[in-house]
XYZ file of C-alpha atoms in Angstrom:
498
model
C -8.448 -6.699 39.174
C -7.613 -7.131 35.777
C -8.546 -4.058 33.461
C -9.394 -3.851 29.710
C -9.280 -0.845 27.777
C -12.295 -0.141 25.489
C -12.843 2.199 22.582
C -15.904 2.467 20.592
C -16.231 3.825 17.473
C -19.662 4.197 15.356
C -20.377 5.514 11.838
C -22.660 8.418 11.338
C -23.571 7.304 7.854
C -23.650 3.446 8.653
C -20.481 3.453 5.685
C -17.094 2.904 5.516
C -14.936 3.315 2.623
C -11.420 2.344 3.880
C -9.439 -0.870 2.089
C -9.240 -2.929 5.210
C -11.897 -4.714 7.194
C -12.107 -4.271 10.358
C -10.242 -1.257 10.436
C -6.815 -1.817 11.344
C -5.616 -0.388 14.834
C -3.349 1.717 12.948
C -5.920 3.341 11.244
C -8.108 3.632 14.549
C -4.864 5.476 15.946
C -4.344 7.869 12.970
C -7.498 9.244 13.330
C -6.861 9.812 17.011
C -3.624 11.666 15.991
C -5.637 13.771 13.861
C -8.528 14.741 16.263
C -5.925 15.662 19.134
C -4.074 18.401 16.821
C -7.396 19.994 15.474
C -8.437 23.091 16.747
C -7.882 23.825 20.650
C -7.241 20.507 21.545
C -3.733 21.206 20.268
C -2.988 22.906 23.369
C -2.987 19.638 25.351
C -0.422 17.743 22.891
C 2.000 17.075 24.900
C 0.086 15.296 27.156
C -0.960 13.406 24.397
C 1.709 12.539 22.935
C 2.622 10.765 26.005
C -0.390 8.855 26.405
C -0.084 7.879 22.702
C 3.652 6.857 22.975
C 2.366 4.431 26.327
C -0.573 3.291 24.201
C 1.719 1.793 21.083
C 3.026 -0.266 23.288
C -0.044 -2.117 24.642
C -0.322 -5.862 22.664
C -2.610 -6.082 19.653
C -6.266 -5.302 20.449
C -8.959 -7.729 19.796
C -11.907 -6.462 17.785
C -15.727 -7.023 17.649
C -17.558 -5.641 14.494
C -20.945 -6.200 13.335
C -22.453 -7.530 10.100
C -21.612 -5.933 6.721
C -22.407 -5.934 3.521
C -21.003 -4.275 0.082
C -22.804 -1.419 -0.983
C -23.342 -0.582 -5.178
C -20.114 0.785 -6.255
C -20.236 4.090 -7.561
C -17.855 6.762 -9.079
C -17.222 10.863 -8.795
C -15.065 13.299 -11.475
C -12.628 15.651 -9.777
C -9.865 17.719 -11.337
C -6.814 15.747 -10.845
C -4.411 18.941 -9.686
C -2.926 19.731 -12.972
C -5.013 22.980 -13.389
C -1.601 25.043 -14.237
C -0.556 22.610 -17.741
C 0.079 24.626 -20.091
C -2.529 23.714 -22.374
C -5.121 24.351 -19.579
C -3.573 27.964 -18.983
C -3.450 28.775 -22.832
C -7.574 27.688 -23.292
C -8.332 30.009 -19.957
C -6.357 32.756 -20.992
C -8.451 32.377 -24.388
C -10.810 33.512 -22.207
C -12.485 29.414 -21.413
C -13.535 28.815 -18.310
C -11.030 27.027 -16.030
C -13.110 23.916 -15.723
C -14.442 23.869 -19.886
C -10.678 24.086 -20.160
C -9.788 20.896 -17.832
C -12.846 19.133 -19.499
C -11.271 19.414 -22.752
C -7.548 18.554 -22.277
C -9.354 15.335 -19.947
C -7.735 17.053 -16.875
C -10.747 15.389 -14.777
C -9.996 11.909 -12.922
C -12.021 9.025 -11.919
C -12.952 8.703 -8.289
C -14.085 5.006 -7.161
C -16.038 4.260 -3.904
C -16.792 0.880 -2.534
C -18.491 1.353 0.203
C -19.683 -1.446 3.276
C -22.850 -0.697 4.679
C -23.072 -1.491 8.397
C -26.550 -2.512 9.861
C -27.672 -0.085 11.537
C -29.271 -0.511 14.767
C -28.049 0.305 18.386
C -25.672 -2.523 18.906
C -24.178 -2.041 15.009
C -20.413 -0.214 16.660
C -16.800 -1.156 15.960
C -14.963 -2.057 19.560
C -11.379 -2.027 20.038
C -10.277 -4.241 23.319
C -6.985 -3.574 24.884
C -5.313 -6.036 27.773
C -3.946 -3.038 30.291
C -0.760 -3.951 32.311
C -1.167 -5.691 35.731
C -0.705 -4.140 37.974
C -1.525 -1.119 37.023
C 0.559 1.718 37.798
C -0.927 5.599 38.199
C 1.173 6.158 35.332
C -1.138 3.792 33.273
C -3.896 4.853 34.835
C -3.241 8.559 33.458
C -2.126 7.420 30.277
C -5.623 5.286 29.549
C -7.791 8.128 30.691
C -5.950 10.052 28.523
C -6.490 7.732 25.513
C -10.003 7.721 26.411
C -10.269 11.180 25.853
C -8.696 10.884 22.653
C -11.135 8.596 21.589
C -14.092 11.159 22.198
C -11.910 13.638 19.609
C -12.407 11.093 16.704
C -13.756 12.614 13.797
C -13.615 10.441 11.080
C -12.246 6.692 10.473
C -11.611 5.319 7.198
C -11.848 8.321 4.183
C -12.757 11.738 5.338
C -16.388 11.068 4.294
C -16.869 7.883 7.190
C -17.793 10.412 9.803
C -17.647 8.842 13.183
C -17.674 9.183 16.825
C -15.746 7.264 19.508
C -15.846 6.755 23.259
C -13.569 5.592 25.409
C -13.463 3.441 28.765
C -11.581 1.411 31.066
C -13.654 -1.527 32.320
C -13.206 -4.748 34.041
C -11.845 -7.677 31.517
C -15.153 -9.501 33.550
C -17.187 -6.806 31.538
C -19.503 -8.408 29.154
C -18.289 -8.649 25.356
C -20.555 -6.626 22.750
C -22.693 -8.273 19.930
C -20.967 -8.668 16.465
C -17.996 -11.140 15.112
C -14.823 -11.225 17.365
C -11.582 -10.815 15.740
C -8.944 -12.155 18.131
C -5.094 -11.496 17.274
C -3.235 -15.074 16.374
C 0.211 -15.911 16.545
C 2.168 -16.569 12.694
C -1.065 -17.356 10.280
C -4.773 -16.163 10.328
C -7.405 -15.257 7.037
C -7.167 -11.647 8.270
C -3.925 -9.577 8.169
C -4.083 -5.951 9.612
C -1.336 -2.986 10.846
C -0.615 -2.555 13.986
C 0.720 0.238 15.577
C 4.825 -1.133 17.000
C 7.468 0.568 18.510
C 8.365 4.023 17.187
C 5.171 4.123 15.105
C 4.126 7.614 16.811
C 7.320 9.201 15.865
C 7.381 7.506 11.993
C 4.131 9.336 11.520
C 5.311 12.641 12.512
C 8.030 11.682 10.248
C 5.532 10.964 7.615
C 3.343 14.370 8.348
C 6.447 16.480 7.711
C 7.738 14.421 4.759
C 4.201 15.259 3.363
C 3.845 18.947 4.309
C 7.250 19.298 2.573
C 7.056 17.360 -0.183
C 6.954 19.999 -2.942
C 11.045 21.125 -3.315
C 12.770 22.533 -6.203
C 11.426 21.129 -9.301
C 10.927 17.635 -8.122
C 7.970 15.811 -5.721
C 8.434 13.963 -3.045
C 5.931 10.931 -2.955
C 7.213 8.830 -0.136
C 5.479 9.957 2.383
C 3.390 7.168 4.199
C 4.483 4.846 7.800
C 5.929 2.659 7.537
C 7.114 1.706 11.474
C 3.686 -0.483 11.724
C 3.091 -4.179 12.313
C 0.942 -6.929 10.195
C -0.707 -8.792 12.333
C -2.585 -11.600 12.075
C -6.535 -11.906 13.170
C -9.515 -14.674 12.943
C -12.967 -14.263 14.216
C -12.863 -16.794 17.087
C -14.115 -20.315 15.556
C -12.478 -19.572 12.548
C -10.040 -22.563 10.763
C -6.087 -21.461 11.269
C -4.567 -20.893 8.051
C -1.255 -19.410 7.036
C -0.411 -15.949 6.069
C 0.448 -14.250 2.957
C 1.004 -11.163 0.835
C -0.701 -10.496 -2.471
C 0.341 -8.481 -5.209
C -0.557 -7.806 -8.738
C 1.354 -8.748 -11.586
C 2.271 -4.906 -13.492
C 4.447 -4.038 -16.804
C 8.081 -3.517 -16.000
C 6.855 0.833 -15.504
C 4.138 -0.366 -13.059
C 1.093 1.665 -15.260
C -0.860 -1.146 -15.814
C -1.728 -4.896 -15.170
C 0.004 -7.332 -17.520
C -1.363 -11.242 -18.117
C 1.439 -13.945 -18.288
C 0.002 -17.882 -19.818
C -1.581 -20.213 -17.534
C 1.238 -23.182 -18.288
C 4.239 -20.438 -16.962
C 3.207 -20.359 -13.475
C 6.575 -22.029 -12.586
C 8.283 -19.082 -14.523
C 6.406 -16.391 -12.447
C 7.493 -17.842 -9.093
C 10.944 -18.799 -10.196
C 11.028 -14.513 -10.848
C 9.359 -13.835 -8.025
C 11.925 -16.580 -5.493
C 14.587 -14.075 -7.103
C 13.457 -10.897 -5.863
C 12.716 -12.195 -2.665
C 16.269 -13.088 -2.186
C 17.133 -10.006 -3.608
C 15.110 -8.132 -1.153
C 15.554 -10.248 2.353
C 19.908 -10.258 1.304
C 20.480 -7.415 -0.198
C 18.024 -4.851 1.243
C 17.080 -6.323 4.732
C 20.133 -7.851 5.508
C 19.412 -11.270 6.784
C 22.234 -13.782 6.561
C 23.118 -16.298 3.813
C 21.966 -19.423 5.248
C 18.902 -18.450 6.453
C 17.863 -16.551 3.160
C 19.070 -19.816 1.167
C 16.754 -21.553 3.574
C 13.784 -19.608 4.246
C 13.395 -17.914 1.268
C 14.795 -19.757 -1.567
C 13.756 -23.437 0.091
C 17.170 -25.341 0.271
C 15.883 -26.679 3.436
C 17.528 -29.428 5.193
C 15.746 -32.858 5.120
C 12.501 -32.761 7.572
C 12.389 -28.883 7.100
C 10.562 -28.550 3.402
C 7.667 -26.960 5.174
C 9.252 -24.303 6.609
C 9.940 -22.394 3.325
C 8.032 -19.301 1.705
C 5.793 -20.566 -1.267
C 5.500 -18.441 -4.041
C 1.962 -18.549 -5.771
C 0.767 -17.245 -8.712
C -2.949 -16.824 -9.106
C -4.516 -17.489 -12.357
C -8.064 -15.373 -13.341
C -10.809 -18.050 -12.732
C -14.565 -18.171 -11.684
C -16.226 -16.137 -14.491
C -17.713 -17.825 -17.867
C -15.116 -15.615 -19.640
C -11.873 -16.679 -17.778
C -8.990 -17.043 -19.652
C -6.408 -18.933 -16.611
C -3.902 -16.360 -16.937
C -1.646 -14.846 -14.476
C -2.454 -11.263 -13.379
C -1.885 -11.922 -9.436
C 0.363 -13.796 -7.328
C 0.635 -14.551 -3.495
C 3.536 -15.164 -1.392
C 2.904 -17.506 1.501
C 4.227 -18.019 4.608
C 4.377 -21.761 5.887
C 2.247 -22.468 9.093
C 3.523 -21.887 12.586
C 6.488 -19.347 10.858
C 8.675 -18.613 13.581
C 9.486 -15.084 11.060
C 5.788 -14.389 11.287
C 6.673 -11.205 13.378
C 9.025 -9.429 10.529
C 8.327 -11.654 7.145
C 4.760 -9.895 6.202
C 6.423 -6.481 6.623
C 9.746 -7.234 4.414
C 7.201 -8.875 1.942
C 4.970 -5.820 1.771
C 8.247 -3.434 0.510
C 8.327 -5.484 -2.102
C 5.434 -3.620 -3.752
C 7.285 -1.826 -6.649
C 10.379 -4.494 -7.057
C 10.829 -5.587 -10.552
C 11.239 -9.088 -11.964
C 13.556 -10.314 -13.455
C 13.761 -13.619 -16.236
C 16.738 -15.749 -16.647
C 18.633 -14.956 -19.411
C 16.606 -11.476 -20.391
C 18.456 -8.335 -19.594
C 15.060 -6.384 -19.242
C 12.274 -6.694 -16.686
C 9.634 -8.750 -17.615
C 6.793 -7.627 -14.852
C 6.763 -5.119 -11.606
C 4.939 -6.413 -8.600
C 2.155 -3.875 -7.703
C 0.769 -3.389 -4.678
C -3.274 -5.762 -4.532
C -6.479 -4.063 -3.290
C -7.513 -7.027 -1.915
C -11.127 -5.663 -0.792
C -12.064 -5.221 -4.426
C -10.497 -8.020 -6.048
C -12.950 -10.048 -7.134
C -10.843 -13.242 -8.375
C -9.121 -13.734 -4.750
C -11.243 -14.393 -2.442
C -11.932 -17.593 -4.027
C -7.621 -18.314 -2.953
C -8.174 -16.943 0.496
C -11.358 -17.577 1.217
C -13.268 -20.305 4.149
C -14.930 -23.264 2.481
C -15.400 -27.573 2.659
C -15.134 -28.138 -1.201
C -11.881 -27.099 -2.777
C -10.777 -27.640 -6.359
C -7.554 -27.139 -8.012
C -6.457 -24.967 -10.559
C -2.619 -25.774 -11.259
C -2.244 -29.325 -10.908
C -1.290 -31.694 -7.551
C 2.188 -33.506 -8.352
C 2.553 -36.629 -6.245
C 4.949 -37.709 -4.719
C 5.381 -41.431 -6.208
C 4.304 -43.816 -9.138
C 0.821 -44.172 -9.500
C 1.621 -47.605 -11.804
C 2.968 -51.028 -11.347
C 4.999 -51.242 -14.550
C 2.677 -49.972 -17.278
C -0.505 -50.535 -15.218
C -2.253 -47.698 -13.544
C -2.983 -48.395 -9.846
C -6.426 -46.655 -8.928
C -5.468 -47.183 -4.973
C -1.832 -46.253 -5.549
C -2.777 -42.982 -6.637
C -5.432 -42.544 -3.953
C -2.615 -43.542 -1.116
C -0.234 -41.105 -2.869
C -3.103 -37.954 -3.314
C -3.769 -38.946 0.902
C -0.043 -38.529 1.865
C 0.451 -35.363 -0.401
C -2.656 -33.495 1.286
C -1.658 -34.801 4.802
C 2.152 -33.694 4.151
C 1.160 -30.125 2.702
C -0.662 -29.633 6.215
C -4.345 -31.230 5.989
C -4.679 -33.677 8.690
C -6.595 -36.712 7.028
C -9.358 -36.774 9.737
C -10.641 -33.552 8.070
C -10.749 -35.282 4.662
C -14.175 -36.673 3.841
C -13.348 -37.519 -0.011
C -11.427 -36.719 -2.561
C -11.516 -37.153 -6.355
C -8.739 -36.939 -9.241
C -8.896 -36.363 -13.266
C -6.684 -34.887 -15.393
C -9.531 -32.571 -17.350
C -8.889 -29.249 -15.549
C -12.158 -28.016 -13.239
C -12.280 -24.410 -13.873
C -12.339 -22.295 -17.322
C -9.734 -20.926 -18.738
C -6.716 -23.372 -17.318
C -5.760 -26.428 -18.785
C -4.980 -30.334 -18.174
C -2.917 -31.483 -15.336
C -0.410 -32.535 -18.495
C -0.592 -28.705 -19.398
C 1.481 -26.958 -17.092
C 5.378 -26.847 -17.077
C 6.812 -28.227 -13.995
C 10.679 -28.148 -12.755
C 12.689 -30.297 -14.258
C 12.854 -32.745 -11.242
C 9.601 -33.297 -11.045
C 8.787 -33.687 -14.394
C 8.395 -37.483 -14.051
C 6.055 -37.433 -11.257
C 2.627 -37.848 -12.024
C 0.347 -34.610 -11.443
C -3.688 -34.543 -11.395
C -6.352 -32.148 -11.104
C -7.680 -32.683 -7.740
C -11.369 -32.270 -5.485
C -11.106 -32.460 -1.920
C -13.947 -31.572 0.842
C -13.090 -31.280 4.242
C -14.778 -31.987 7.692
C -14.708 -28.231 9.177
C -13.906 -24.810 6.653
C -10.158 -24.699 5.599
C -9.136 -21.341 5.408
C -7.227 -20.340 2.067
C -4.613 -20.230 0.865
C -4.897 -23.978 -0.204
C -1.814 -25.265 -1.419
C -0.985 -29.467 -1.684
C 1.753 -31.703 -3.519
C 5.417 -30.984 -4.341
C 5.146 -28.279 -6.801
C 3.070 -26.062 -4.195
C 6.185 -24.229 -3.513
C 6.062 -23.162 -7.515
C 2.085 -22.399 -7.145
C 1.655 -25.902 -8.588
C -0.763 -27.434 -6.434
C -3.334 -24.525 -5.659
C -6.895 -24.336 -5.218
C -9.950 -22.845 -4.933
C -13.245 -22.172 -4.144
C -15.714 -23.105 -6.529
C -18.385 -20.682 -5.013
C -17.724 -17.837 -3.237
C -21.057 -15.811 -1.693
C -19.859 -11.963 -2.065
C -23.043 -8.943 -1.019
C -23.158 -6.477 -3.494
């Protein structure tokens, strides 16, 4: 009989504060490494360490949550560990108190909490499902009671503050499925992207522990002391639209302190940049041959392969009466079906902290920073589910819209039709479709606007409206800029709980 292990978890305080929703598997198993070395439960680590070595190895759970919502946000003051500055030692040994001392030379710092509030009733728990090997061997059988175990050792999951407790069992796959949204792991693209515990990632984090613990030497600090031996993987709640995967980042000052804004008609610019640290990266860094990086990555694909490229998409700030269009954010995208899906997401993620660099400017011009996608309220309306999409960096078609100096309404249409149907939009979800070169959203401009490569410069480009039969899942990306984030919509309104 097939077998399916279980593990519960549920919040004492009906809140989570962690980045990621649902919370990732890796995060589920970091707080089972921490409950199994606290107190005298240490004493039974090597048997632990076993089962958790087995356990990495088991395929990607599924995972049933229940409804959330976002709580008020709300912010704390906390010393921020610089107590011993000089400054601060001279006022205290003036005979200030310590923390009138901090106060004064602003040694406090700003502590943010977004918390989700989880209905709470007796049904409102996180579940973890886990396919067990068939047939099951004693060894297995061991190692998942051992897990289980584990499981009852949670403490906490998410900050330190989301106090929870978890239970764990081994029941028949048969068993009934609890209430709540079903995430189900998908192979190469999905709206939901979320670590996974892979091969080795037990002994990375005892790797990481020590790096931590020792990270204080001499006169210098260590910071590098996170995983990084984890997998992205790729989840929908079962019903959901496929879409395609992608990394975000922001768009930092060449130091990486704070956000900077680049002009809504240089989107081109900022993937051109952003193409060029990618093949810096995936050569130079990860090692990946020649061809394929001149392929893949940089899109010199062969004729009947110009999907099967990475798009690089900047994002510009739309969807509040004060937009301005300009760039603070930018998405790579992987094409759908990406045979790389397993390692691409990963290799793009390192790429947090790599600088860009213009043509013909010795200096970097931007860092990419790492996105807290959670609280960013500008992208969900690029990643998000909906019918109605409008664009917000023009469509370029792929043909004359005119017969000599006449524009051809139906021409255009035909040539709109073929660009979403080529991009990856089958045309029997297309209800209608509309085209103008006024832009839709404030803050960018006309479709005449924008700066476009040089060889498609004499293609014509339109704003564009398109509603669908079922929910596309974002990113949206259409016409034969949408490589250079020309092309790219959005969702003109996105339902967010506060």
């Amino acid at each position: 009989m097939k077998a399916q292990l279980r593990i519960t978890v549920r919040f004492l305080q009906g809140r989570y504060h962690g980045d990621d929703w649902p919370p990732s598997p890796v995060r589920l198993f970091q707080a089972m490494v921490a409950g199994a070395n606290m107190g005298c439960r240490r004493l039974e680590w090597p048997k632990s360490r076993a089962a958790l070595a087995w356990f990495e190895h088991l395929p990607s759970p599924s995972i049933v949550v229940p409804g959330t919502v976002k709580g008020f946000a709300y912010k704390s003051y906390a010393p921020n560990n610089d107590s011993d500055a000089r400054k601060v030692v001279e006022l205290v040994r003036q005979g200030r108190p310590l923390s009138d001392a901090m106060r004064e030379e602003a040694m406090i710092t700003t502590k943010h909490y977004w918390p989700r509030l989880i209905a709470e009733d007796e049904h409102t728990a996180i579940h973890y499902l886990w396919h067990l090997p068939v047939p099951m061997t004693d060894s297995d059988r061991g190692n998942a009671e051992q897990v289980c175990k584990l499981a009852h050792g949670l403490v906490a999951l998410g900050w330190g503050i989301d106090v929870a407790i978890g239970e764990g069992r081994v029941v028949p796959e048969s068993s009934p499925l609890p209430r709540g949204d079903y995430y189900i792991p998908t192979q190469g693209h999905g709206p939901h992207v979320l670590k996974t515990p892979g091969e080795g990632f037990l002994v990375d984090l005892e790797r990481a522990y020590d790096a931590f613990k020792n990270r204080i030497f001499g006169k210098a600090v260590d910071t590098d002391t996170r995983p990084r031996s984890f997998r992205p993987v790729c989840y929908r709640v079962e019903g959901e639209s496929l879409s395609r995967m992608w990394v975000s980042f922001d768009l930092m000052d060449a130091q990486g302190e704070e956000r900077q804004s680049f002009r809504w008609e240089d989107g081109m610019l900022i993937a051109a940049w952003m193409r060029h640290a990618a093949r810096k990266r995936f050569l130079q860094i990860e090692g990946w041959e020649q061809s394929r990086v001149d392929s893949y990555v940089c899109g010199h694909t062969a004729k009947g392969e110009e999907n099967n490229r990475l798009s690089y998409v900047p994002l510009p700030s739309i969807g509040h009466v004060h937009s301005d269009g300009r760039y603070r954010r930018a998405l790579v995208v992987l094409p759908f079906d990406d045979l790389n899906a397993e390692e691409t997401p990963a290799i793009l993620s390192r790429m947090a902290g790599d600088l860009l660099q213009a043509q013909n400017i010795d200096a970097p011009v931007a860092m990419l920073g790492g996105a807290d996608v959670e609280r960013d309220k500008v992208l969900p309306r690029y990643i998000g589910q909906s019918t109605e999409w409008l664009s917000v960096t023009p469509v370029i078609l792929h043909g004359r819209d005119c017969e000599g100096k006449h524009f051809r309404p139906r021409k255009a249409e035909k040539l709109l039709l073929q660009a979403l149907v080529e991009s990856g939009y089958p045309a029997d979800n297309i209800i209608e479709f509309s085209y103008q070169q006024a832009p839709f959203w404030r803050g960018p401009g006309s479709a005449k606007q924008t700066y476009v490569p040089r060889h498609l410069s004499h293609w014509p480009r339109y704003h564009v409206r398109v509603v669908f039969r079922k929910h596309v899942s974002g990113p949206v990306l259409a016409g034969i800029g949408r490589h250079y984030g020309i092309g790219v919509f959005a969702i003109p309104n996105v339902m967010q709980a506060y």
